[in-house]
Amino acid sequence: GLLFSVKDNFGIRGRPVGCGLIPPVIKKSEGTADLVETFLRDGATLVGSTTMDPLAIGATGKNQFFGDVVNPLKPELPIYGSTSGGA
């Protein structure tokens, strides 16, 4: 029953790998990351990809392509980390 999302730089077969960019770095992934396959095989449900700093260079959650990530608990504070708070 676990729901999970993956950072936009993980490959998922048939989906783009954006790495926080438009256009995506890879238009159609040829394979799925081992970690994602393990979660799926164990019964988890993938709900989508998370927005991230472009190319994971940065730690502010700022993304000119998809919009900035907002801290859900304290909107006035930034989200830190290249994953932009996905954890």
CSV table of C-alpha atoms in Angstrom, one decimal:
chain,number,residue,atom,x,y,z
A,1,GLY,CA,0.0,0.0,0.0
A,2,LEU,CA,3.0,2.4,-0.1
A,3,LEU,CA,2.7,5.3,-2.5
A,4,PHE,CA,5.9,6.9,-3.7
A,5,SER,CA,7.3,9.5,-6.1
A,6,VAL,CA,10.7,9.6,-7.6
A,7,LYS,CA,13.1,12.4,-8.3
A,8,ASP,CA,12.9,13.6,-12.0
A,9,ASN,CA,16.3,12.2,-12.7
A,10,PHE,CA,15.3,8.5,-12.2
A,11,GLY,CA,14.6,6.5,-15.3
A,12,ILE,CA,11.1,4.9,-15.7
A,13,ARG,CA,10.7,2.9,-18.9
A,14,GLY,CA,8.8,4.8,-21.5
A,15,ARG,CA,8.7,8.1,-19.6
A,16,PRO,CA,10.9,11.2,-20.1
A,17,VAL,CA,13.8,11.9,-17.7
A,18,GLY,CA,13.5,15.6,-17.3
A,19,CYS,CA,16.2,16.4,-14.6
A,20,GLY,CA,14.2,19.5,-13.9
A,21,LEU,CA,14.5,20.8,-17.5
A,22,ILE,CA,12.3,21.5,-20.6
A,23,PRO,CA,12.9,19.8,-22.9
A,24,PRO,CA,13.8,16.7,-20.9
A,25,VAL,CA,17.3,15.3,-20.9
A,26,ILE,CA,15.9,11.9,-22.2
A,27,LYS,CA,12.7,11.9,-24.2
A,28,LYS,CA,11.8,8.3,-23.5
A,29,SER,CA,13.7,6.2,-20.9
A,30,GLU,CA,14.7,2.7,-22.2
A,31,GLY,CA,14.8,1.2,-18.7
A,32,THR,CA,13.6,1.7,-15.1
A,33,ALA,CA,15.9,2.4,-12.2
A,34,ASP,CA,16.7,-0.6,-10.0
A,35,LEU,CA,15.3,1.1,-6.9
A,36,VAL,CA,12.0,2.0,-8.6
A,37,GLU,CA,11.7,-1.6,-9.9
A,38,THR,CA,12.3,-3.0,-6.4
A,39,PHE,CA,9.5,-0.8,-4.9
A,40,LEU,CA,7.1,-1.7,-7.7
A,41,ARG,CA,7.9,-5.4,-7.4
A,42,ASP,CA,7.3,-5.2,-3.7
A,43,GLY,CA,3.8,-3.8,-4.3
A,44,ALA,CA,4.3,0.0,-4.0
A,45,THR,CA,2.5,2.3,-6.3
A,46,LEU,CA,4.4,5.0,-8.2
A,47,VAL,CA,2.4,8.2,-8.2
A,48,GLY,CA,4.7,10.5,-10.3
A,49,SER,CA,8.0,12.4,-10.5
A,50,THR,CA,9.0,15.3,-8.3
A,51,THR,CA,10.1,18.8,-9.4
A,52,MET,CA,13.8,19.4,-8.7
A,53,ASP,CA,16.5,22.0,-9.2
A,54,PRO,CA,17.5,21.9,-12.9
A,55,LEU,CA,20.2,19.1,-13.3
A,56,ALA,CA,20.2,18.8,-9.4
A,57,ILE,CA,22.6,21.8,-9.4
A,58,GLY,CA,21.3,23.9,-6.5
A,59,ALA,CA,19.6,23.4,-3.2
A,60,THR,CA,16.8,26.0,-3.2
A,61,GLY,CA,13.9,24.4,-5.0
A,62,LYS,CA,14.0,27.2,-7.6
A,63,ASN,CA,13.0,26.0,-11.1
A,64,GLN,CA,12.4,28.4,-13.9
A,65,PHE,CA,10.7,25.7,-16.0
A,66,PHE,CA,8.1,24.3,-13.6
A,67,GLY,CA,7.9,26.9,-10.9
A,68,ASP,CA,9.5,27.1,-7.5
A,69,VAL,CA,8.7,24.4,-4.9
A,70,VAL,CA,6.9,25.9,-1.9
A,71,ASN,CA,7.5,24.7,1.7
A,72,PRO,CA,4.1,23.3,2.7
A,73,LEU,CA,4.6,23.9,6.4
A,74,LYS,CA,6.3,27.4,6.2
A,75,PRO,CA,5.8,29.0,2.8
A,76,GLU,CA,8.1,31.8,3.7
A,77,LEU,CA,11.0,29.4,4.1
A,78,PRO,CA,12.8,27.8,1.2
A,79,ILE,CA,12.9,24.1,0.4
A,80,TYR,CA,16.5,22.9,0.6
A,81,GLY,CA,18.2,20.1,-1.3
A,82,SER,CA,18.3,19.3,-5.0
A,83,THR,CA,15.3,17.1,-4.6
A,84,SER,CA,13.3,20.2,-3.5
A,85,GLY,CA,11.9,18.6,-0.4
A,86,GLY,CA,10.5,15.3,-1.9
A,87,ALA,CA,11.5,13.5,1.2
